[in-house]
Coordinates of C-alpha atoms in Angstrom, one line a residue:
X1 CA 106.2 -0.7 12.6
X2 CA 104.5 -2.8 10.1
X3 CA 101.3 -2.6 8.7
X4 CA 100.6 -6.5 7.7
X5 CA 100.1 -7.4 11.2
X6 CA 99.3 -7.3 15.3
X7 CA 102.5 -6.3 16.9
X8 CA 103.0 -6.8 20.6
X9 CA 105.4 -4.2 22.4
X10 CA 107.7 -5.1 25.5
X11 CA 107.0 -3.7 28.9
X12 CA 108.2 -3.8 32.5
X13 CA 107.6 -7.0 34.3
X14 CA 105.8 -5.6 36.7
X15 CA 103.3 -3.7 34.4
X16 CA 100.4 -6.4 34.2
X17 CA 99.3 -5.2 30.9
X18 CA 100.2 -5.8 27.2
X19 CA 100.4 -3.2 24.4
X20 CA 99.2 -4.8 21.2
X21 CA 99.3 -2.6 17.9
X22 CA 97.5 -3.8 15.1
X23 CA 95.8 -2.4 11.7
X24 CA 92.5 -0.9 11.2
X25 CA 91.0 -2.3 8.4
X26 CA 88.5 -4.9 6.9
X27 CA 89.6 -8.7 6.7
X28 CA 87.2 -10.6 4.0
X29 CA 84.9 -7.8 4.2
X30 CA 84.5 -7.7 7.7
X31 CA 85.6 -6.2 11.2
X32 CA 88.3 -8.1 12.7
X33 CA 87.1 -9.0 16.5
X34 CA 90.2 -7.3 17.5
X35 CA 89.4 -3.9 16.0
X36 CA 86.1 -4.4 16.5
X37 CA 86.9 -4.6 20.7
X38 CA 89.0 -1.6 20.7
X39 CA 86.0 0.9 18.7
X40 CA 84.0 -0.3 21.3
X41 CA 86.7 0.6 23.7
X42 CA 87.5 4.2 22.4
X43 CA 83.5 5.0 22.2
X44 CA 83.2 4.3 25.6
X45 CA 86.1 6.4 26.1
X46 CA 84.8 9.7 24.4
X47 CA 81.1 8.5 25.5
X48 CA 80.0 7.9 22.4
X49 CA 77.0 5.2 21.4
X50 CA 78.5 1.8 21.5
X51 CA 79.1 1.2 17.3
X52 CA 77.0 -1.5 15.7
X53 CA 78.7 -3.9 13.3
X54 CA 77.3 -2.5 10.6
X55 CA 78.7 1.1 11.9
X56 CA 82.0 0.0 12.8
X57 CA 82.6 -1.4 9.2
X58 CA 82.1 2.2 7.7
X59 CA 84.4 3.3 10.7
X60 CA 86.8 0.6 9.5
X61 CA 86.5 2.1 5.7
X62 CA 87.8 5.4 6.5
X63 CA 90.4 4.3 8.8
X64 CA 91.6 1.6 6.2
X65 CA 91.8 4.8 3.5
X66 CA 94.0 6.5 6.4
X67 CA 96.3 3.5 7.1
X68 CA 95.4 3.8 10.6
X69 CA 97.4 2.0 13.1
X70 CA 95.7 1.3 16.3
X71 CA 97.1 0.2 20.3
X72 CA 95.3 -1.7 22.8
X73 CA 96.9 -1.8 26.2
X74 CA 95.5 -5.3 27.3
X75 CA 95.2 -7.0 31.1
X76 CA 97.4 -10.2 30.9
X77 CA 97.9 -13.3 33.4
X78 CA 94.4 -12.5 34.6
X79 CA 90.2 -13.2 34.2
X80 CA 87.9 -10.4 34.2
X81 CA 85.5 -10.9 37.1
X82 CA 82.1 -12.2 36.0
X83 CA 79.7 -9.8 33.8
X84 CA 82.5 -7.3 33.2
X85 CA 84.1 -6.9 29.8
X86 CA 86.6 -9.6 28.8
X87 CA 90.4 -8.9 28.6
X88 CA 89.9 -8.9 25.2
X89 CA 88.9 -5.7 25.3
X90 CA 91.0 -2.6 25.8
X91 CA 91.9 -0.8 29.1
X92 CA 93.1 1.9 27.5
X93 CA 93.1 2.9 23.4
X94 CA 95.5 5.1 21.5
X95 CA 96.2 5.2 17.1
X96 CA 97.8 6.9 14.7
X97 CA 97.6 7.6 11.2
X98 CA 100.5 9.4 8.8
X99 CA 99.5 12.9 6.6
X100 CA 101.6 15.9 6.1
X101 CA 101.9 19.4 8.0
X102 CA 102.3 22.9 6.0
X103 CA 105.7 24.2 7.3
X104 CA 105.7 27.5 4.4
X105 CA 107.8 27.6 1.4
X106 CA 105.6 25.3 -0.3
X107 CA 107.0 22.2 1.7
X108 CA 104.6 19.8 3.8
X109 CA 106.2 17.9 6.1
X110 CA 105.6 14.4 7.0
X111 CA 103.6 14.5 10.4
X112 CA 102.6 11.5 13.0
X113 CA 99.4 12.3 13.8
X114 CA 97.9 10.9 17.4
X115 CA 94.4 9.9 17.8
X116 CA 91.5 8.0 19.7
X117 CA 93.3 8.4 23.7
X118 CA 91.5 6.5 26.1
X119 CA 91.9 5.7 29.4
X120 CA 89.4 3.3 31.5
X121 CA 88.5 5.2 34.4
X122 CA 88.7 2.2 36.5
X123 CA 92.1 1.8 35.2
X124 CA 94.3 5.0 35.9
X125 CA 97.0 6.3 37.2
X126 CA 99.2 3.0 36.7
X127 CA 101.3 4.7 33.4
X128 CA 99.4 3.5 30.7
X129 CA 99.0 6.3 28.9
X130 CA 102.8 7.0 29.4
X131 CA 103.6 3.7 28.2
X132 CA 101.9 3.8 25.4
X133 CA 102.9 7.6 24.4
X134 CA 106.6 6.2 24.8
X135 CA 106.5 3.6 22.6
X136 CA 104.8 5.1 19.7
X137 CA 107.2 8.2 19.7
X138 CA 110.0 6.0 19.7
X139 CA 108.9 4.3 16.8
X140 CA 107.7 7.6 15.1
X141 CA 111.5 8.6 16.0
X142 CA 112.9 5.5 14.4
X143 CA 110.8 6.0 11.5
X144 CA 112.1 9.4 10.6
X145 CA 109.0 11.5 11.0
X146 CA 110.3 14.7 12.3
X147 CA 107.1 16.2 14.2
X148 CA 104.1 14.4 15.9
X149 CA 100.7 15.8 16.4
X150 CA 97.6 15.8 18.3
X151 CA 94.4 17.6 19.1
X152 CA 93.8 17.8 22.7
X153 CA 90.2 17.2 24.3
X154 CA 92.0 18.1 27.6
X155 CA 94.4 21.0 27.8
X156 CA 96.6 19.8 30.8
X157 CA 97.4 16.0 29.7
X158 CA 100.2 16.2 26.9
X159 CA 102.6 19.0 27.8
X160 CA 104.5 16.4 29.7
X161 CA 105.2 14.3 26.7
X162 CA 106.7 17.5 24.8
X163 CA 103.8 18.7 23.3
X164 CA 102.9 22.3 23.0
X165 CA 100.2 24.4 21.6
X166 CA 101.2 25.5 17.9
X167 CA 97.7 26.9 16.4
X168 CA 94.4 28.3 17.6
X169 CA 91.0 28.6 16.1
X170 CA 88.6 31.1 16.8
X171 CA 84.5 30.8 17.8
X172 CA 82.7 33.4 15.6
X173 CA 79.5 35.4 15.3
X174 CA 79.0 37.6 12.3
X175 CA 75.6 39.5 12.4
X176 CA 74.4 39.1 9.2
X177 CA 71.1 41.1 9.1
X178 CA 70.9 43.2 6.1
X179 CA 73.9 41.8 4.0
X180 CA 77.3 41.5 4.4
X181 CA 79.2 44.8 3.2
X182 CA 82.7 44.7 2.3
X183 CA 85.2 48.0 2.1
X184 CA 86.2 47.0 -1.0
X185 CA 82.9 45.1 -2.4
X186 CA 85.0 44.3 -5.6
X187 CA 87.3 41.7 -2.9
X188 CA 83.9 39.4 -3.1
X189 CA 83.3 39.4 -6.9
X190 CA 86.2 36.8 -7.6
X191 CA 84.8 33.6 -9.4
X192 CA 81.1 32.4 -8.7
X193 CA 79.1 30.9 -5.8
X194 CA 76.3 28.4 -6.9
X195 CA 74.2 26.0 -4.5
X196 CA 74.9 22.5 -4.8
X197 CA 73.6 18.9 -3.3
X198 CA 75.6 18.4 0.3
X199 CA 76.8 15.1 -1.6
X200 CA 78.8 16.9 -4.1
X201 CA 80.8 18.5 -0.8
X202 CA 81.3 14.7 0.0
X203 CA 82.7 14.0 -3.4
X204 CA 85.1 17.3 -4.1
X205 CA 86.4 17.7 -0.5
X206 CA 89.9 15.9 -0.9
X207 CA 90.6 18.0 -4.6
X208 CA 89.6 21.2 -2.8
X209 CA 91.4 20.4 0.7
X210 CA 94.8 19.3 -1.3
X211 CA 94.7 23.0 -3.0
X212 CA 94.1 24.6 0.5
X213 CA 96.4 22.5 2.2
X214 CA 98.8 23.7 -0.2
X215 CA 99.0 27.3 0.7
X216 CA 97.6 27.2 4.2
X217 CA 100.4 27.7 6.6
X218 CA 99.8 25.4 9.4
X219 CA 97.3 23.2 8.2
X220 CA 97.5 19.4 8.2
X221 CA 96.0 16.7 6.5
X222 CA 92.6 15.5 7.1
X223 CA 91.3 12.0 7.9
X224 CA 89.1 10.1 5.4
X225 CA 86.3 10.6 7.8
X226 CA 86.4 14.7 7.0
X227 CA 84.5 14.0 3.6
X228 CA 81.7 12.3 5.5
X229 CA 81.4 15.0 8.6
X230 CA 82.3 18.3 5.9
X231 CA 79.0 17.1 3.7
X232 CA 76.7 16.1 6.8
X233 CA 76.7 12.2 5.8
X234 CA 78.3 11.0 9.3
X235 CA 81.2 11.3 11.5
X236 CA 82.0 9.2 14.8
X237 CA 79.4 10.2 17.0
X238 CA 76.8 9.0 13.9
X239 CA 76.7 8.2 10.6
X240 CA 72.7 9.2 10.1
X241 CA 72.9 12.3 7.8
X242 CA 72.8 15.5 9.3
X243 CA 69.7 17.3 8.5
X244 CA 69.0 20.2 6.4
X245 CA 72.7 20.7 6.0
X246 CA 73.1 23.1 2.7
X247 CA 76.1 23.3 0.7
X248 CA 77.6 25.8 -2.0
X249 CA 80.6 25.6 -4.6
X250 CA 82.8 28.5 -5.4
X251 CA 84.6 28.1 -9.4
X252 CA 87.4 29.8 -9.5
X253 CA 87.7 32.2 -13.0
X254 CA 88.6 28.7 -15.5
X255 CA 85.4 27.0 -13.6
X256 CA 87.6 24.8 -11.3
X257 CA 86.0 24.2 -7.7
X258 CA 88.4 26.2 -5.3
X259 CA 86.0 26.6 -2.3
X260 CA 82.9 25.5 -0.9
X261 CA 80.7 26.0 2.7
X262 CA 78.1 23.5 3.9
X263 CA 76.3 25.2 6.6
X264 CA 72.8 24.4 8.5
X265 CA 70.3 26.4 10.9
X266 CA 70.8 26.7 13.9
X267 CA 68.5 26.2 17.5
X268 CA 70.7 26.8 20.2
X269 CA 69.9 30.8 19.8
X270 CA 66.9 32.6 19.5
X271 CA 68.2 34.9 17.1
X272 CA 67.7 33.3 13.0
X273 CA 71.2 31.9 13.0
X274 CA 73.1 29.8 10.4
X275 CA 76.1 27.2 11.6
X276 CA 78.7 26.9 9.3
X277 CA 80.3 23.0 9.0
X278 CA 83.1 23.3 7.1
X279 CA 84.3 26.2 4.9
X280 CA 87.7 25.4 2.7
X281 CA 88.4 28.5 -0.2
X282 CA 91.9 28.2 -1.7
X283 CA 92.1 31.7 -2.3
X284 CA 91.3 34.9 -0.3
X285 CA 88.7 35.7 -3.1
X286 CA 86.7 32.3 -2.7
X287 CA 87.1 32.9 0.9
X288 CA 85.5 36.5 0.5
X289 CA 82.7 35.3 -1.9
X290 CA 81.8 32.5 0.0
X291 CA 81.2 34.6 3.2
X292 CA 79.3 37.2 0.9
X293 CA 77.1 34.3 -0.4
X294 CA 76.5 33.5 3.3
X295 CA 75.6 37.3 4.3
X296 CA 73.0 36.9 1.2
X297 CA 70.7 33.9 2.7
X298 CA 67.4 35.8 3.7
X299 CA 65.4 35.6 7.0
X300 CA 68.9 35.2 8.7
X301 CA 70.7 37.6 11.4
X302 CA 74.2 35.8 12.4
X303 CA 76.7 33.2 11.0
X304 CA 78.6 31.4 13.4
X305 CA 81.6 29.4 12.8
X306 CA 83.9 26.9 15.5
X307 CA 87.0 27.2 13.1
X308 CA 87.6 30.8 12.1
X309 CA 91.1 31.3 12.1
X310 CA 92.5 34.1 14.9
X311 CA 93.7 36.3 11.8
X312 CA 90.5 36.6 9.8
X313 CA 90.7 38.5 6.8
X314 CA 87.1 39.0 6.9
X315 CA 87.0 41.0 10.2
X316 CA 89.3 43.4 8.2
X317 CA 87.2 42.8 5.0
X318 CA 83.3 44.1 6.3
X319 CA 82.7 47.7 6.3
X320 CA 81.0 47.5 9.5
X321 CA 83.9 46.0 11.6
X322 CA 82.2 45.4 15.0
X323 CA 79.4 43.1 13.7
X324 CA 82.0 40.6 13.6
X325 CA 82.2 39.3 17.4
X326 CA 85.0 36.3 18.2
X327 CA 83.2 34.6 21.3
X328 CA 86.1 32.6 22.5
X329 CA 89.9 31.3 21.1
X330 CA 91.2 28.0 22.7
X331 CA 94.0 26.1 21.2
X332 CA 93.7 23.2 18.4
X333 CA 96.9 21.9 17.2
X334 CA 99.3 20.6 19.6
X335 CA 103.0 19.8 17.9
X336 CA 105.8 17.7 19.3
X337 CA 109.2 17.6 17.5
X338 CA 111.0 14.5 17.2
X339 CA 113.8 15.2 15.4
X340 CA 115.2 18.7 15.9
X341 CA 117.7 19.3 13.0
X342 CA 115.3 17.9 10.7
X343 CA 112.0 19.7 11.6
X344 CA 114.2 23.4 11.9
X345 CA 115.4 22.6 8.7
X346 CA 112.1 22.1 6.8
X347 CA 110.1 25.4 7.8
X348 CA 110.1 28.7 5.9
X349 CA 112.2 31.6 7.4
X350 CA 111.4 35.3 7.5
X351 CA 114.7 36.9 7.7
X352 CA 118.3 35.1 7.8
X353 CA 120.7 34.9 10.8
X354 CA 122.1 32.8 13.2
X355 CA 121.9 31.3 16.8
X356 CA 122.6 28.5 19.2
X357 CA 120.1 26.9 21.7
X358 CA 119.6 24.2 23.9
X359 CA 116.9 22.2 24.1
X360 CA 116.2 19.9 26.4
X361 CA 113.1 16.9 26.5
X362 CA 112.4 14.3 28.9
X363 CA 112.1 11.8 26.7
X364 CA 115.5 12.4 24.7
X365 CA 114.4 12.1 21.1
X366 CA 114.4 16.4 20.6
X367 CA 117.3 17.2 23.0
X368 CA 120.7 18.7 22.4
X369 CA 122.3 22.0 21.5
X370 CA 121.7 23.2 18.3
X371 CA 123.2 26.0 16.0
X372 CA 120.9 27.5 12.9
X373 CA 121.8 28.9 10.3
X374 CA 119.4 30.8 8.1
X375 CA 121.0 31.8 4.6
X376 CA 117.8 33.1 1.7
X377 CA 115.4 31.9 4.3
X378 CA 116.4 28.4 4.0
X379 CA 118.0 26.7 7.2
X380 CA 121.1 24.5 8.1
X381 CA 120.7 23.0 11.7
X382 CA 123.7 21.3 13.2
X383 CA 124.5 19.4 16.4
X384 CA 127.1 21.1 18.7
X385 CA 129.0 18.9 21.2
X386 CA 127.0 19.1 24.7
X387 CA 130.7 19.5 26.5
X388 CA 130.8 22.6 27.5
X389 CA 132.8 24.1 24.7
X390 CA 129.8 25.4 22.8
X391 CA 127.8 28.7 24.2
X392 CA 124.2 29.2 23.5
X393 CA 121.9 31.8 23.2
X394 CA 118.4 30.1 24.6
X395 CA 117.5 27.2 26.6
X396 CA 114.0 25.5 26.3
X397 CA 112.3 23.0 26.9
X398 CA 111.0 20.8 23.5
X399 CA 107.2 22.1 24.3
X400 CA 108.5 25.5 24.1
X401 CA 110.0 24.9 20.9
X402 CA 107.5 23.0 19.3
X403 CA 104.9 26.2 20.2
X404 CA 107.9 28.7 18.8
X405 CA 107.9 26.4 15.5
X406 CA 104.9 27.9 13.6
X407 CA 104.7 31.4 15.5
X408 CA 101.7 30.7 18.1
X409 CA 103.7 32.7 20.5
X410 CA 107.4 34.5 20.8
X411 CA 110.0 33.7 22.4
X412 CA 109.7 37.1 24.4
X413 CA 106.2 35.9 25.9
X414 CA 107.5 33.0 26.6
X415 CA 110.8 34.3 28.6
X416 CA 108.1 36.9 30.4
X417 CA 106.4 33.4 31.1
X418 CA 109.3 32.2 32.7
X419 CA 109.5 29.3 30.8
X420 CA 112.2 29.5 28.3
X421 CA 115.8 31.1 29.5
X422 CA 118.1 33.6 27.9
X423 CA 121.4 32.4 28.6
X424 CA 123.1 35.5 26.4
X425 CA 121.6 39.5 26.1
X426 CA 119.7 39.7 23.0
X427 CA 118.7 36.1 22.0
X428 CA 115.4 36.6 22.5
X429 CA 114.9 39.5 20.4
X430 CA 117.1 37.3 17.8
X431 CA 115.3 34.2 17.8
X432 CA 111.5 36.4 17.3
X433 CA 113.3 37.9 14.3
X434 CA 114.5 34.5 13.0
X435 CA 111.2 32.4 13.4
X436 CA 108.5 34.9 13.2
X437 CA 106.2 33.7 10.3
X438 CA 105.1 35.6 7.4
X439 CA 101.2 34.8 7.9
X440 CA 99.7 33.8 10.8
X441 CA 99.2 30.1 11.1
X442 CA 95.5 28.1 10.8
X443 CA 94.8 24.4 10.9
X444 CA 91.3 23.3 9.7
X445 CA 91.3 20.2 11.3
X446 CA 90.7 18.2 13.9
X447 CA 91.5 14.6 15.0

């Protein structure tokens, strides 16, 4: 798909709409009317305030940085009844941008990342959404990226498409009154922690997300809009700065920023509470430090955090265990593999071995039976003729797979489940010893 220009997609003849895809970006330094139309579109979607011009040109700016391709599903051979919104405006919204997921071993993985899903209430039901979805993973196929990505505002939509959950994040309390005491205080005493203007946060985020990107397992990249919403200067919903949003740096042992927190009160408790915003630390010493710096704030009794990933450190790290209280765990990324050999082949093994399974998708790009080969963690995934000639192990569906890819859940939980099937004794057991992942996986981000 190209980038230079408005592309219009094919459809049934009897599906009165066209699918247009197009870039987000600025032309002569302004909103195109078509992008324009469609932000409109997807904040009526999500309920958002309808964007002013000004507004949607800093919207435009961070989508432009991401290389954000957008799709409008469009009424055609037809006039919008009098006073409602012109066909030029969307029915239905969808867009995608292009980062990287951490698979282990050091590699990141090109990664399709799926965005802004709307729907027009007045306008469901008739396959939109399917249509749309279709398309764009076909060309996402075509174009080689191996795994597509999403973050779900509604848990039952994209399971159909081959989606599954692959990560969870973790609602926190950490009662705070009195300090923060760690079993091993020295843990905490790695680098520094010093205050800094929330506009700093704005300014270091990408250097200090690339290092934690780096070595988080699971995370994926962040959209230009994360150095705006980490540091309290906007996000989608607004870009009036947040208020009293606080901010502090951690320096690593040369004096290099490895960490920071931007944090704000809280009213939605009548305890003194503290909201974290965004907390990156590219080691488990910043990470340690930071919180320590946080247990330090006086006239304050709990820290709560949105994003806490489901195996903290800290929970492990405070000498009084049970003042750290996780208040719910839902799921946060959703993966969908695309190209089967290619995304098995990318991610970091635990132990080397081999099996055969069959996986099967609706949609056909992630299908087939597949042997894998792991030799020194590294593995070799190839095809196997679908004749009959070949036994295998497992068969799944390609949401089961793409939840089994990162660890969120084994293959034995998902047999007891029901939903994946051992075709020979002692595959399941096999396949948990193949793919289960040296650290648990955590994705900071959402899109």
């Amino acid at each position: 798909m190209s980038n230079e220009h408005s592309t219009r997609q094919r459809a049934p003849r009897s599906f009165p709409y066209e699918l247009r895809t197009f870039p987000c970006r600025l032309v002569d330094g302004e909103v195109p009317a078509e992008v324009s139309a469609w932000i409109q579109a997807v904040a009526l979607g999500f309920h958002g305030d309808a964007p002013t011009p000004e507004l949607a040109k800093r919207y435009v700016e961070c989508e432009q940085a991401d290389e954000r391709m957008a799709t409008g599903a469009y009424l055609k051979d037809t006039v919008a009844p009098a006073g409602a919104w012109g066909i030029d405006y969307p029915v239905a919204t969808y867009a995608y941008h292009r980062k990287t997921l951490n698979v282990g071993g050091g590699t990141l993985l090109p990664v399709h990342q799926i965005t802004a899903v709307t729907v027009r209430p007045s306008h469901r039901r008739r396959g939109l959404l399917r249509a749309m979805m279709g398309s764009d993973l076909a060309q996402a196929k075509a174009a080689g990226i191996p795994v597509a990505a999403l973050t779900a505002s509604e848990a039952t939509i994209y399971g159909r498409f081959g989606f599954g959950v692959a990560t969870h994040a973790s609602d926190i309390e950490v009662n705070v009154k009195g300090g923060l005491d760690f079993i091993v205080p020295a843990a905490a005493e790695q680098g520094q922690v010093e205050i800094a203007d929330p506009a700093t946060v704005r300014d270091v985020h990408n250097e200090v997300f690339a290092k934690v990107h780096a070595g988080r397992y699971g995370s994926i990249g962040r959209h230009d809009m994360y150095r705006l919403s980490a540091s309290g200067h906007g996000n989608y919903g607004s870009m009036e700065p947040v208020k009293n949003v606080r901010a502090a740096l951690h320096y690593d042992q040369h004096g290099a920023v490895d960490g920071y927190v931007t944090y704000k009160p809280s009213t939605d408790s009548s305890l003194a509470t503290v909201q974290i915003v965004d907390l990156l630390a590219a080691s488990d010493g910043a990470y340690l430090a930071l919180w320590k710096f946080l247990g330090s704030l006086d006239l304050i009794e709990v820290i709560t955090w949105s994003m806490a990933p489901v195996v903290d450190p800290l929970e492990w790290a405070m000498a009084a265990k049970r003042r750290y209280k996780r208040t719910s765990t839902e799921d946060l990324l959703w993966l969908r593999i695309l190209d089967t050999p290619a995304a098995l082949a990318a991610r970091d093994y635990r132990a080397d071995g081999s099996l055969t399974i069959h996986v099967g998708d609706p949609l056909g790009h992630a299908s087939g039976i597949f042997r894998i080969d792991v030799i020194h963690g590294k593995a070799t995934v190839t095809r196997c003729p679908e004749d009959g000639s070949v036994p295998f192990g497992l068969s799944m569906g390609v949401s089961e797979l793409s939840s089994l890819y990162l660890g969120a859940v084994s293959a034995q939980t998902l047999h007891a489940a029901g939903r994946i099937r051992e075709d020979l004794a002692g595959t399941v057991a096999a396949f948990d010893a193949l793919f289960s992942a040296k650290e648990s996986a955590h994705c900071m981000t959402n899109f």
